[in-house]
Short mmCIF file of C-alpha atoms in Angstrom, two decimals:
data_model
loop_
_atom_site.label_atom_id
_atom_site.label_comp_id
_atom_site.label_asym_id
_atom_site.label_seq_id
_atom_site.Cartn_x
_atom_site.Cartn_y
_atom_site.Cartn_z
CA MET A 1 -7.30 35.30 -23.07
CA ALA A 2 -6.35 31.71 -23.53
CA ASP A 3 -9.04 29.85 -21.66
CA ASP A 4 -7.07 26.62 -21.97
CA VAL A 5 -4.48 27.68 -19.40
CA PRO A 6 -4.70 24.88 -16.82
CA VAL A 7 -5.78 25.84 -13.31
CA LYS A 8 -4.47 24.20 -10.17
CA PRO A 9 -7.27 22.14 -8.60
CA VAL A 10 -7.10 23.72 -5.14
CA SER A 11 -9.48 22.71 -2.39
CA GLN A 12 -12.88 24.38 -2.23
CA PRO A 13 -14.94 24.94 0.92
CA ASP A 14 -17.70 22.48 1.71
CA GLU A 15 -20.43 22.92 4.28
CA LEU A 16 -18.22 21.69 7.11
CA THR A 17 -15.11 23.69 6.28
CA GLU A 18 -16.57 26.99 5.04
CA PRO A 19 -15.33 28.80 8.21
CA PHE A 20 -11.80 27.44 7.65
CA PHE A 21 -11.56 28.93 4.17
CA ALA A 22 -13.41 32.13 5.16
CA ALA A 23 -10.82 32.72 7.89
CA GLY A 24 -8.10 31.93 5.40
CA ALA A 25 -9.42 34.63 3.09
CA GLU A 26 -8.74 37.01 5.97
CA GLY A 27 -5.27 35.56 6.54
CA ARG A 28 -6.19 33.73 9.72
CA LEU A 29 -5.73 30.00 10.42
CA VAL A 30 -8.48 28.35 12.44
CA VAL A 31 -8.92 24.78 13.63
CA ALA A 32 -11.98 22.98 14.93
CA VAL A 33 -12.39 22.25 18.63
CA CYS A 34 -14.91 19.65 19.80
CA THR A 35 -17.40 21.35 22.12
CA VAL A 36 -17.72 18.15 24.17
CA CYS A 37 -14.19 16.76 24.64
CA GLY A 38 -11.99 19.62 23.43
CA ASP A 39 -10.29 17.52 20.75
CA MET A 40 -8.59 19.86 18.30
CA ARG A 41 -8.58 18.93 14.62
CA LEU A 42 -8.83 19.92 11.03
CA PRO A 43 -12.18 18.26 10.51
CA THR A 44 -12.83 15.69 7.82
CA SER A 45 -16.17 14.73 9.33
CA ALA A 46 -18.82 16.61 11.29
CA THR A 47 -18.50 14.37 14.32
CA CYS A 48 -15.48 14.21 16.60
CA PRO A 49 -13.32 11.13 15.89
CA THR A 50 -12.29 11.02 19.56
CA CYS A 51 -15.65 11.18 21.38
CA LEU A 52 -18.02 10.84 18.38
CA ALA A 53 -20.03 13.85 19.53
CA GLU A 54 -21.44 16.46 17.20
CA GLY A 55 -20.62 20.09 17.71
CA LEU A 56 -17.49 22.05 17.04
CA GLU A 57 -16.30 25.60 17.29
CA TRP A 58 -13.54 27.22 15.31
CA ARG A 59 -10.55 28.65 17.15
CA GLU A 60 -7.80 30.80 15.71
CA VAL A 61 -4.34 29.31 16.20
CA SER A 62 -0.85 30.74 15.98
CA GLY A 63 -0.19 29.61 12.44
CA LYS A 64 3.23 28.43 13.57
CA GLY A 65 4.49 24.90 13.33
CA THR A 66 7.24 22.65 12.05
CA VAL A 67 7.84 20.58 8.96
CA HIS A 68 6.79 17.05 10.00
CA THR A 69 7.87 15.59 6.67
CA PHE A 70 8.15 16.66 3.04
CA ALA A 71 8.73 15.39 -0.47
CA ILE A 72 9.76 16.86 -3.80
CA MET A 73 7.47 16.25 -6.75
CA HIS A 74 9.42 15.63 -9.95
CA ARG A 75 6.79 14.10 -12.16
CA ARG A 76 4.02 15.83 -14.07
CA TYR A 77 0.71 14.61 -12.72
CA HIS A 78 -1.31 17.71 -13.58
CA PRO A 79 -0.57 20.27 -16.29
CA ALA A 80 -1.18 23.25 -14.00
CA TRP A 81 1.65 22.11 -11.73
CA GLU A 82 4.13 21.52 -14.55
CA PRO A 83 5.74 25.01 -14.45
CA ASP A 84 6.44 24.50 -10.73
CA LEU A 85 8.36 21.22 -11.13
CA PRO A 86 10.19 20.22 -9.08
CA TYR A 87 7.98 21.54 -6.28
CA ASN A 88 7.71 20.58 -2.64
CA ILE A 89 4.83 19.28 -0.58
CA ALA A 90 5.07 19.06 3.18
CA VAL A 91 3.06 17.92 6.16
CA VAL A 92 3.17 20.72 8.72
CA GLU A 93 2.54 20.03 12.39
CA LEU A 94 1.01 23.06 14.04
CA GLU A 95 2.18 24.17 17.48
CA GLU A 96 -1.31 23.25 18.70
CA GLY A 97 -1.00 19.67 17.39
CA PRO A 98 -3.03 19.18 14.20
CA ARG A 99 -1.20 18.50 10.95
CA LEU A 100 -2.00 19.60 7.45
CA PRO A 101 -0.49 19.15 3.99
CA ALA A 102 0.87 22.33 2.41
CA ASN A 103 3.57 23.71 0.14
CA ILE A 104 6.54 25.46 1.73
CA VAL A 105 7.25 28.80 0.06
CA GLY A 106 10.10 31.30 0.27
CA VAL A 107 12.81 28.63 0.46
CA GLU A 108 14.72 26.45 -1.99
CA ASN A 109 13.67 22.80 -1.99
CA ASP A 110 17.20 21.77 -1.01
CA ASP A 111 16.98 23.88 2.14
CA ILE A 112 13.80 22.32 3.51
CA ALA A 113 14.33 19.98 6.45
CA VAL A 114 12.20 17.93 8.80
CA GLY A 115 11.75 19.93 11.99
CA MET A 116 12.16 23.32 10.30
CA PRO A 117 10.03 26.03 11.98
CA VAL A 118 7.44 27.52 9.64
CA GLU A 119 4.46 29.87 9.75
CA VAL A 120 1.32 30.05 7.68
CA VAL A 121 0.98 32.39 4.74
CA TRP A 122 -2.36 32.40 2.94
CA GLU A 123 -1.99 32.69 -0.82
CA ARG A 124 -4.59 32.69 -3.58
CA GLU A 125 -5.09 30.45 -6.56
CA GLY A 126 -7.68 32.36 -8.54
CA GLU A 127 -10.21 33.36 -5.88
CA ALA A 128 -9.50 30.45 -3.58
CA PRO A 129 -7.42 30.92 -0.42
CA VAL A 130 -4.69 28.29 -0.05
CA PRO A 131 -2.72 27.73 3.18
CA ARG A 132 1.02 27.61 2.57
CA PHE A 133 3.92 27.96 4.98
CA ARG A 134 7.20 29.84 4.96
CA PRO A 135 10.27 29.48 7.13
CA VAL A 136 10.15 31.56 10.31
CA ALA A 137 12.64 34.36 9.84
CA MET B 1 -0.89 -25.80 22.99
CA ALA B 2 -1.31 -24.92 19.35
CA HIS B 3 -4.11 -22.65 18.25
CA ARG B 4 -7.21 -24.60 17.24
CA LEU B 5 -7.21 -23.21 13.71
CA ARG B 6 -3.48 -23.64 13.07
CA GLY B 7 -3.23 -25.90 10.03
CA ALA B 8 -7.01 -26.28 9.83
CA ALA B 9 -7.04 -24.92 6.30
CA ALA B 10 -4.59 -24.86 3.44
CA ILE B 11 -4.04 -23.22 0.08
CA THR B 12 -4.56 -25.98 -2.45
CA GLY B 13 -4.60 -24.20 -5.79
CA LEU B 14 -2.73 -21.33 -7.46
CA GLY B 15 -3.35 -19.66 -10.80
CA ILE B 16 -1.18 -16.86 -12.21
CA THR B 17 -2.02 -15.36 -15.60
CA PRO B 18 0.52 -13.76 -17.91
CA MET B 19 1.32 -10.30 -16.51
CA GLY B 20 2.11 -6.84 -17.72
CA ARG B 21 1.17 -4.76 -20.76
CA ILE B 22 -1.48 -7.10 -22.07
CA TYR B 23 -4.29 -5.04 -23.55
CA ASP B 24 -6.69 -7.48 -25.13
CA LYS B 25 -8.30 -8.73 -21.92
CA SER B 26 -10.63 -7.15 -19.38
CA SER B 27 -10.24 -7.57 -15.62
CA THR B 28 -12.99 -10.17 -15.76
CA ASP B 29 -11.22 -12.06 -18.57
CA PHE B 30 -8.05 -12.15 -16.49
CA ALA B 31 -9.99 -13.28 -13.42
CA VAL B 32 -11.60 -16.17 -15.31
CA ASP B 33 -8.17 -17.23 -16.61
CA ALA B 34 -6.67 -17.18 -13.11
CA VAL B 35 -9.55 -19.17 -11.64
CA ARG B 36 -9.34 -21.74 -14.44
CA LEU B 37 -5.59 -22.09 -13.83
CA ALA B 38 -6.06 -22.42 -10.07
CA ILE B 39 -8.74 -25.10 -10.45
CA ALA B 40 -6.53 -27.07 -12.83
CA ASP B 41 -3.60 -26.69 -10.45
CA SER B 42 -5.64 -28.02 -7.53
CA GLY B 43 -7.01 -31.03 -9.41
CA LEU B 44 -10.57 -30.11 -8.40
CA GLU B 45 -13.56 -30.00 -10.72
CA LYS B 46 -15.11 -26.58 -11.16
CA SER B 47 -18.32 -27.97 -9.66
CA GLU B 48 -16.50 -28.65 -6.39
CA ILE B 49 -15.78 -24.93 -5.87
CA ASP B 50 -18.50 -23.58 -3.59
CA GLY B 51 -17.01 -20.28 -2.45
CA LEU B 52 -15.85 -17.20 -4.37
CA LEU B 53 -14.18 -14.10 -2.95
CA ILE B 54 -13.31 -11.30 -5.36
CA ASN B 55 -10.96 -8.30 -5.13
CA ALA B 56 -10.79 -5.73 -7.91
CA GLY B 57 -7.65 -3.60 -8.07
CA ILE B 58 -7.53 0.09 -8.88
CA THR B 59 -10.05 -0.47 -11.67
CA GLY B 60 -12.52 -1.19 -8.87
CA ASN B 61 -12.34 2.59 -8.30
CA THR B 62 -11.60 3.92 -11.76
CA GLY B 63 -13.97 1.71 -13.78
CA GLY B 64 -13.91 -1.63 -15.51
CA GLY B 65 -13.03 -3.57 -12.38
CA VAL B 66 -14.01 -7.19 -11.83
CA SER B 67 -17.38 -7.35 -10.05
CA LEU B 68 -19.84 -9.88 -8.66
CA GLN B 69 -20.64 -10.62 -12.29
CA LEU B 70 -17.54 -12.81 -12.22
CA GLN B 71 -19.69 -15.52 -10.66
CA ASN B 72 -21.77 -15.65 -13.82
CA ALA B 73 -18.75 -15.55 -16.11
CA LEU B 74 -17.46 -18.56 -14.18
CA GLY B 75 -20.81 -20.34 -14.35
CA MET B 76 -20.81 -21.00 -10.63
CA GLY B 77 -24.49 -21.30 -9.74
CA ASN B 78 -24.31 -23.16 -6.43
CA LEU B 79 -22.07 -21.00 -4.29
CA ARG B 80 -22.32 -21.22 -0.51
CA LEU B 81 -20.04 -18.21 0.02
CA LEU B 82 -19.63 -15.10 -2.13
CA ASN B 83 -18.32 -11.59 -1.63
CA HIS B 84 -16.58 -8.71 -3.35
CA MET B 85 -14.05 -7.39 -0.86
CA ASN B 86 -11.83 -4.38 -0.58
CA ALA B 87 -9.38 -3.35 2.07
CA ALA B 88 -6.86 -2.25 -0.56
CA GLY B 89 -3.58 -4.17 -0.59
CA SER B 90 -4.48 -6.11 2.55
CA THR B 91 -7.40 -7.81 0.81
CA ALA B 92 -5.66 -10.90 -0.59
CA ALA B 93 -4.53 -12.14 2.82
CA GLN B 94 -7.93 -11.19 4.23
CA MET B 95 -9.78 -13.26 1.63
CA VAL B 96 -7.75 -16.31 2.67
CA GLN B 97 -8.51 -15.55 6.33
CA TYR B 98 -12.27 -15.30 5.80
CA ALA B 99 -12.19 -18.42 3.64
CA THR B 100 -10.39 -20.27 6.43
CA MET B 101 -12.98 -19.19 8.99
CA ALA B 102 -15.89 -20.12 6.72
CA ILE B 103 -14.38 -23.55 6.07
CA ASP B 104 -13.89 -24.06 9.80
CA ALA B 105 -17.51 -23.05 10.37
CA GLY B 106 -18.62 -25.77 8.00
CA MET B 107 -20.19 -23.30 5.58
CA VAL B 108 -18.12 -24.14 2.54
CA ASN B 109 -15.55 -26.63 1.18
CA HIS B 110 -13.34 -24.98 -1.43
CA VAL B 111 -13.10 -21.19 -1.73
CA VAL B 112 -11.44 -19.53 -4.69
CA CYS B 113 -10.02 -16.09 -3.88
CA VAL B 114 -9.19 -13.98 -6.92
CA PHE B 115 -7.59 -10.61 -7.60
CA ALA B 116 -7.73 -9.11 -11.09
CA ASP B 117 -6.82 -5.72 -12.51
CA ALA B 118 -6.20 -4.16 -15.90
CA PRO B 119 -5.43 -0.45 -15.42
CA LEU B 120 -2.70 -0.21 -18.06
CA ARG B 121 -3.77 1.31 -21.35
CA GLU B 122 -1.86 1.21 -24.59
CA GLY B 123 0.23 4.36 -25.01
CA ALA B 124 -0.32 5.55 -21.41
CA SER B 125 2.25 5.42 -18.62
CA ALA B 126 1.98 3.25 -15.54
CA GLY B 127 1.85 6.43 -13.47
CA ALA B 128 -1.19 7.59 -15.39
CA ALA B 129 -2.97 4.39 -14.45
CA TYR B 130 -2.79 5.31 -10.76
CA GLY B 131 -1.96 9.02 -10.57
CA GLY B 132 -5.22 9.94 -12.23
CA ALA B 133 -7.35 7.95 -9.85
CA GLY B 134 -7.63 10.65 -7.22
CA ARG B 135 -8.62 13.66 -9.28
CA ARG B 136 -11.84 12.83 -11.02
CA GLN B 137 -13.64 15.46 -8.97
CA GLY B 138 -12.37 18.78 -7.72
CA PRO B 139 -10.89 18.67 -4.22
CA THR B 140 -12.97 19.98 -1.31
CA GLY B 141 -12.61 20.55 2.39
CA ILE B 142 -9.71 19.44 4.57
CA LEU B 143 -9.13 16.22 2.63
CA GLY B 144 -8.83 18.35 -0.49
CA LEU B 145 -5.87 20.27 0.94
CA SER B 146 -3.57 17.44 -0.20
CA ALA B 147 -4.57 17.62 -3.84
CA GLY B 148 -4.65 21.40 -3.54
CA ALA B 149 -0.98 21.33 -2.55
CA GLY B 150 -0.14 19.19 -5.57
CA HIS B 151 -0.19 15.82 -3.79
CA PHE B 152 -1.08 13.20 -6.36
CA GLY B 153 -1.52 9.62 -5.27
CA ALA B 154 0.38 6.97 -3.43
CA ASN B 155 3.82 7.95 -4.71
CA THR B 156 3.57 11.20 -2.76
CA SER B 157 2.24 9.58 0.40
CA TYR B 158 5.02 7.00 0.53
CA ALA B 159 7.66 9.62 -0.25
CA LEU B 160 6.42 11.61 2.75
CA ALA B 161 6.57 8.50 4.92
CA ALA B 162 10.05 7.53 3.72
CA GLN B 163 11.38 11.05 4.27
CA ARG B 164 10.12 11.03 7.85
CA HIS B 165 11.83 7.68 8.47
CA MET B 166 15.06 9.00 6.96
CA ALA B 167 14.93 12.09 9.17
CA LEU B 168 14.13 10.20 12.37
CA TYR B 169 16.47 7.25 11.91
CA GLY B 170 19.08 8.20 9.34
CA THR B 171 17.80 5.73 6.77
CA THR B 172 19.68 6.27 3.50
CA GLN B 173 19.02 6.09 -0.20
CA ASP B 174 21.60 3.29 -0.43
CA GLN B 175 19.54 1.28 2.05
CA LEU B 176 16.33 1.72 0.09
CA GLY B 177 18.30 0.83 -3.02
CA ALA B 178 19.51 -2.39 -1.40
CA VAL B 179 15.90 -3.58 -1.33
CA ALA B 180 15.43 -2.87 -5.04
CA VAL B 181 18.71 -4.60 -5.93
CA ALA B 182 17.99 -7.70 -3.81
CA GLU B 183 14.52 -8.11 -5.26
CA ARG B 184 15.79 -7.76 -8.81
CA SER B 185 18.32 -10.52 -8.13
CA TRP B 186 15.41 -12.79 -7.29
CA ALA B 187 13.38 -11.63 -10.30
CA THR B 188 16.11 -12.71 -12.71
CA MET B 189 15.13 -16.28 -11.74
CA ASN B 190 11.34 -15.85 -11.98
CA PRO B 191 9.72 -16.63 -15.34
CA HIS B 192 6.60 -14.70 -14.24
CA ALA B 193 8.63 -11.51 -13.58
CA THR B 194 8.36 -8.45 -15.80
CA MET B 195 11.81 -7.01 -14.96
CA ARG B 196 14.46 -9.71 -15.26
CA ASP B 197 17.66 -7.83 -16.08
CA PRO B 198 20.12 -7.61 -13.18
CA LEU B 199 20.18 -4.26 -11.38
CA SER B 200 23.13 -2.52 -9.74
CA LEU B 201 22.99 0.05 -6.96
CA GLU B 202 24.46 2.55 -9.44
CA GLN B 203 21.60 1.92 -11.86
CA TYR B 204 19.15 2.35 -9.00
CA HIS B 205 20.65 5.74 -8.13
CA ALA B 206 20.60 6.77 -11.78
CA SER B 207 16.89 6.08 -12.18
CA ARG B 208 14.87 9.29 -12.31
CA TRP B 209 13.13 10.87 -9.36
CA ILE B 210 9.41 10.28 -9.16
CA VAL B 211 8.72 11.92 -5.82
CA GLU B 212 11.98 12.55 -3.98
CA PRO B 213 13.18 10.62 -1.96
CA LEU B 214 11.68 7.91 -4.18
CA HIS B 215 13.34 7.04 -7.46
CA LEU B 216 11.52 5.24 -10.24
CA LEU B 217 13.13 2.02 -9.00
CA ASP B 218 11.76 2.56 -5.49
CA CYS B 219 8.25 2.21 -6.93
CA CYS B 220 6.31 -0.88 -7.86
CA LEU B 221 5.29 -1.86 -11.33
CA VAL B 222 1.73 -1.61 -12.57
CA SER B 223 0.45 -4.81 -14.17
CA ASN B 224 -2.55 -6.14 -16.00
CA GLY B 225 -3.33 -9.68 -14.93
CA ALA B 226 -4.89 -11.84 -12.24
CA VAL B 227 -3.99 -14.31 -9.50
CA ALA B 228 -6.29 -16.82 -7.84
CA VAL B 229 -5.77 -19.17 -4.91
CA ILE B 230 -8.02 -21.91 -3.59
CA VAL B 231 -8.49 -22.50 0.13
CA SER B 232 -9.64 -25.94 1.36
CA SER B 233 -9.67 -27.72 4.70
CA GLY B 234 -6.34 -29.07 5.87
CA GLU B 235 -7.82 -32.55 5.87
CA ARG B 236 -8.90 -32.38 2.23
CA ALA B 237 -5.63 -30.74 1.27
CA ARG B 238 -3.74 -33.90 2.14
CA GLU B 239 -5.56 -35.79 -0.65
CA MET B 240 -5.26 -33.13 -3.33
CA ALA B 241 -2.89 -32.65 -6.24
CA GLN B 242 -0.46 -30.13 -4.82
CA PRO B 243 1.72 -30.11 -1.71
CA PRO B 244 -0.52 -28.46 0.92
CA VAL B 245 0.28 -24.94 2.04
CA TYR B 246 -1.11 -24.93 5.57
CA ILE B 247 -2.31 -21.70 7.13
CA TRP B 248 -0.63 -21.43 10.51
CA GLY B 249 -1.28 -17.82 11.37
CA MET B 250 -3.65 -15.00 10.42
CA GLY B 251 -3.50 -11.38 11.52
CA GLN B 252 -4.67 -7.90 10.65
CA GLY B 253 -3.86 -4.36 11.78
CA HIS B 254 -5.49 -1.18 10.58
CA PRO B 255 -4.33 2.21 11.85
CA GLY B 256 -6.41 3.97 9.18
CA ASP B 257 -5.57 7.50 8.19
CA SER B 258 -6.62 10.31 10.44
CA ARG B 259 -3.76 12.50 9.32
CA SER B 260 -5.71 15.66 9.90
CA ALA B 261 -5.81 14.66 13.55
CA GLY B 262 -2.08 14.01 13.48
CA ASP B 263 -1.98 10.23 13.32
CA PHE B 264 -0.57 9.56 9.84
CA PRO B 265 1.06 6.08 10.20
CA GLU B 266 4.28 7.00 8.41
CA THR B 267 6.83 5.08 10.45
CA GLU B 268 4.75 2.66 12.53
CA THR B 269 2.24 0.67 10.55
CA GLY B 270 -0.61 -1.78 11.08
CA ALA B 271 1.96 -4.56 10.82
CA ARG B 272 2.74 -3.99 14.51
CA ILE B 273 -0.78 -5.00 15.48
CA ALA B 274 -0.98 -7.80 12.91
CA ALA B 275 2.35 -9.24 14.07
CA GLU B 276 1.01 -10.02 17.54
CA THR B 277 -2.00 -11.84 16.13
CA VAL B 278 -0.37 -13.70 13.27
CA PHE B 279 2.65 -14.86 15.26
CA GLY B 280 0.46 -15.59 18.28
CA MET B 281 -1.79 -17.92 16.31
CA ALA B 282 1.13 -19.61 14.58
CA GLY B 283 2.99 -19.96 17.89
CA VAL B 284 6.17 -18.61 16.33
CA GLY B 285 8.20 -15.42 16.27
CA PRO B 286 10.14 -13.52 13.64
CA GLU B 287 13.25 -15.54 14.48
CA ASP B 288 11.45 -18.68 13.24
CA ILE B 289 10.51 -17.30 9.81
CA ASP B 290 12.54 -18.75 6.93
CA VAL B 291 11.18 -16.70 4.03
CA CYS B 292 9.44 -13.31 3.89
CA GLU B 293 7.06 -12.30 1.13
CA LEU B 294 6.33 -8.68 2.03
CA TYR B 295 4.08 -6.20 0.31
CA ASP B 296 6.54 -3.93 -1.47
CA CYS B 297 4.65 -1.16 -3.22
CA TYR B 298 7.80 0.84 -2.45
CA THR B 299 11.25 -0.15 -1.20
CA TYR B 300 10.45 1.77 1.97
CA THR B 301 7.43 -0.43 2.69
CA VAL B 302 9.76 -3.42 3.05
CA VAL B 303 12.01 -1.56 5.48
CA VAL B 304 9.20 -0.41 7.76
CA THR B 305 7.39 -3.76 7.59
CA LEU B 306 10.50 -5.68 8.69
CA GLU B 307 10.76 -3.35 11.69
CA ASP B 308 7.10 -3.68 12.61
CA TYR B 309 7.28 -7.49 12.54
CA GLY B 310 10.26 -7.36 14.87
CA PHE B 311 12.90 -8.69 12.49
CA CYS B 312 14.90 -5.71 13.72
CA LYS B 313 14.30 -2.79 16.06
CA LYS B 314 12.30 0.28 15.08
CA GLY B 315 14.55 2.56 13.09
CA GLU B 316 17.10 -0.12 12.26
CA GLY B 317 15.44 -1.38 9.09
CA GLY B 318 17.84 0.53 6.87
CA PRO B 319 21.08 -1.00 8.20
CA PHE B 320 19.24 -4.34 8.48
CA VAL B 321 18.61 -4.58 4.73
CA GLU B 322 21.81 -2.88 3.57
CA ASP B 323 24.05 -5.97 3.78
CA GLY B 324 22.07 -7.86 1.17
CA LYS B 325 20.47 -10.34 3.55
CA LEU B 326 17.18 -10.14 1.65
CA GLY B 327 18.69 -11.39 -1.61
CA PRO B 328 19.64 -14.83 -2.92
CA GLY B 329 21.99 -16.53 -0.46
CA GLY B 330 21.14 -14.00 2.25
CA SER B 331 20.06 -14.85 5.79
CA LEU B 332 16.46 -13.64 5.32
CA PRO B 333 15.31 -14.42 1.77
CA THR B 334 12.63 -11.82 1.03
CA ASN B 335 10.38 -11.28 -1.98
CA THR B 336 11.94 -14.23 -3.68
CA GLY B 337 10.05 -13.76 -6.92
CA GLY B 338 11.08 -10.13 -7.33
CA GLY B 339 8.02 -8.72 -5.58
CA GLN B 340 5.94 -5.85 -6.83
CA LEU B 341 9.09 -3.89 -7.60
CA SER B 342 10.38 -6.31 -10.24
CA ALA B 343 7.92 -9.16 -10.85
CA TYR B 344 4.29 -8.05 -11.04
CA TYR B 345 1.85 -5.84 -9.17
CA MET B 346 -1.20 -7.82 -8.13
CA TRP B 347 -1.69 -6.03 -4.81
CA GLY B 348 -1.59 -8.58 -1.96
CA MET B 349 -1.57 -11.48 -4.39
CA THR B 350 2.03 -10.72 -5.36
CA PRO B 351 3.48 -11.71 -1.97
CA LEU B 352 0.85 -14.41 -1.44
CA SER B 353 1.43 -16.16 -4.79
CA GLU B 354 5.18 -16.31 -4.27
CA ALA B 355 4.63 -17.51 -0.70
CA VAL B 356 2.57 -20.42 -2.02
CA ILE B 357 5.28 -21.30 -4.56
CA GLN B 358 8.03 -21.21 -1.94
CA THR B 359 6.05 -23.10 0.70
CA ARG B 360 5.33 -25.85 -1.82
CA GLY B 361 9.00 -25.99 -2.80
CA GLN B 362 8.18 -25.20 -6.42
CA GLY B 363 10.43 -22.17 -6.84
CA GLY B 364 12.83 -23.90 -9.21
CA GLU B 365 16.09 -22.00 -9.53
CA ARG B 366 14.99 -19.48 -6.90
CA GLN B 367 13.61 -22.00 -4.39
CA VAL B 368 14.79 -21.30 -0.85
CA GLU B 369 16.12 -24.48 0.71
CA LYS B 370 14.60 -24.02 4.17
CA HIS B 371 10.97 -23.00 3.79
CA ASP B 372 9.21 -24.41 6.84
CA LEU B 373 7.65 -21.08 7.79
CA VAL B 374 6.82 -18.35 5.29
CA LEU B 375 5.40 -14.92 6.18
CA ALA B 376 3.18 -13.25 3.56
CA THR B 377 1.95 -9.70 4.17
CA GLY B 378 -0.44 -7.27 2.55
CA ASN B 379 -0.51 -3.51 2.98
CA GLY B 380 -2.94 -0.96 1.62
CA GLY B 381 -3.63 2.73 1.40
CA ALA B 382 -0.80 4.85 2.71
CA LEU B 383 0.27 2.22 5.26
CA ASN B 384 -3.31 2.33 6.55
CA TYR B 385 -4.40 -1.32 6.23
CA HIS B 386 -2.47 -4.51 6.89
CA ALA B 387 -3.10 -8.27 6.89
CA SER B 388 -0.79 -11.26 6.93
CA LEU B 389 -0.46 -15.03 6.95
CA VAL B 390 2.12 -17.49 8.23
CA LEU B 391 2.23 -20.50 5.90
CA SER B 392 3.90 -23.88 6.26
CA PRO B 393 4.24 -27.14 4.32
CA HIS B 394 3.72 -28.93 7.65
CA ALA B 395 0.26 -29.68 9.01
CA ASN B 396 1.40 -28.96 12.54
#
C-alpha cells in the first residue's frame, strides 16, 4: 500500500463535539440546545453565545435545509482534494436555523443553486463521519 | 457643532517601501525602512517619535512577523506609547484612531503606526502564502467542518459571500469585473503599483477561476513590504514638513463570525456600524465624500462596502459600479492607486497610504482634483472586522 496517498483533513471530534460526530456515525444530525435559553447552535464554545450560560443538550434535527450559498473550488490547496477539482463547498441552512459548511453531493456543480432544498447524508473519510448534503428528490 | 476631536490630530508622515517579490528582507527590515521613510517625510527627528504601534500581517500568524522587538531595531528607548495590535485588515485605521486618542489625552506627541509583512517566498505562489495559513493543525470540532469540506482560506469565504450577494441581488460577474478594471486604470498611473498594464473586461473574464465566482483578477495581490504613517496633533501638523492630513472621523464596526449560529456577515458588514460613527464624528455623509479608498481584498468587498456606507442602496452596489464611476474621470474616484487588487497588499495600509497621498494632493498624474474629504476603510477576516477614517486637508 502506498502510504503517501494524501488524506483529506476532515474534522475530528473534540470534547465539546463528540456527541455530534457520534450521532453522525449513526447517520443522525444533532444540534446543541442551550438548557437555559433554548438557543440552538452548532457549538464552537461550551458556553451559549446568546445568554453566556453553560449547559447544552443535543437534539436530533430533520437533516433538511437549503443551500444558503456555495462556491466552486478550482485551485489546488491540498493534494487530497486535487482529484475532486473542481469541487463545491456550500453553507447549508438547516430548517431549524443553524448553518454549517458542507459539500453538496449527488448533483453537478452547475446545477447547484442558492435556495436549493437539500438533506444530510453522512459519508466517511477513512473512519471519520463527514456531514454532506444531497438535493431532496 | 463639530465633534471635539474633529481635526484634533493629523497624519504628518508617510513611508512606503518598495513592494512585491522582494526576498532579501525580513518583516522587521521592511518595517524599519518604512519608519525611516515616514520620519524623513515628516521632517521630524527620530528622537521626537514617542509612540509606536505595530501590526504584523499574515506572518504574525505563520511565523517571522514583525514583533515588539521592532522598538529595539528602531532604537526607540523613550516611548510613551507602545503596542502590537491585530484586528486583521481593520488594524491600520485602528492604529491611527488609538494614536489620535492618546495624543488628545496628552500621553504622547508623535505616534508612528507601521504595518509590515513578508509572506512571499521565492518559487512559491501567492496563494501558498495565505492558503497554507489555516491548516497547520488538523481540523477539529464544528469550526473544523469548513476545512473538512475543503474550505481553504479567505478566497473561499469571500466567494461564498459574493455568491450570496449575486443570488439575492442579481449582482453579475461584469459588475465585479468593473471594479478590477477601474482599479487597474488607476494603477497604471501609480509608480508604487505592482500591476501597471491596462486591463480590459475581456481579460478579466479570461483570468482563471480561483474559487468560483471569483476569478484570479477578483483577488488581491500578496506583497512583501511595509507602510508607516505618523500621527501628530493638528496643531503641530501645521508647522511640519508635509501638508497636514487632518483626521475628521473615526469609526469601527465588528460583526465577528458566529456562522455556526447563522450570522455569517456575507452581505451586510461591519461597515454599516462604522459608517454611523465615522460620518457622525466628521459631520458629513456619503454624498460629501470626494474620494474613496476602500479595502479591496476582493472586488466584491468594494461592492458591499459602498452599499454599507450608503453610497447606494443595499443590493445596488453592482449596477452602481458597473458604469465606471470608480475609475479615472468617474464621479466617485475609488482606490486611486490601484488598491490591493493592482497596487500592493499591505492590509489596511493600502487604502490608508493612498488616502494620505490624495488628501495631500501629491497623487501626481492620478491626483483627484477635488479631495476635500477622503474615506479610508479597513476590513478584516471574512468581513468580520471593520474600521475607517474620514480625512481632510482642512483643519475644520
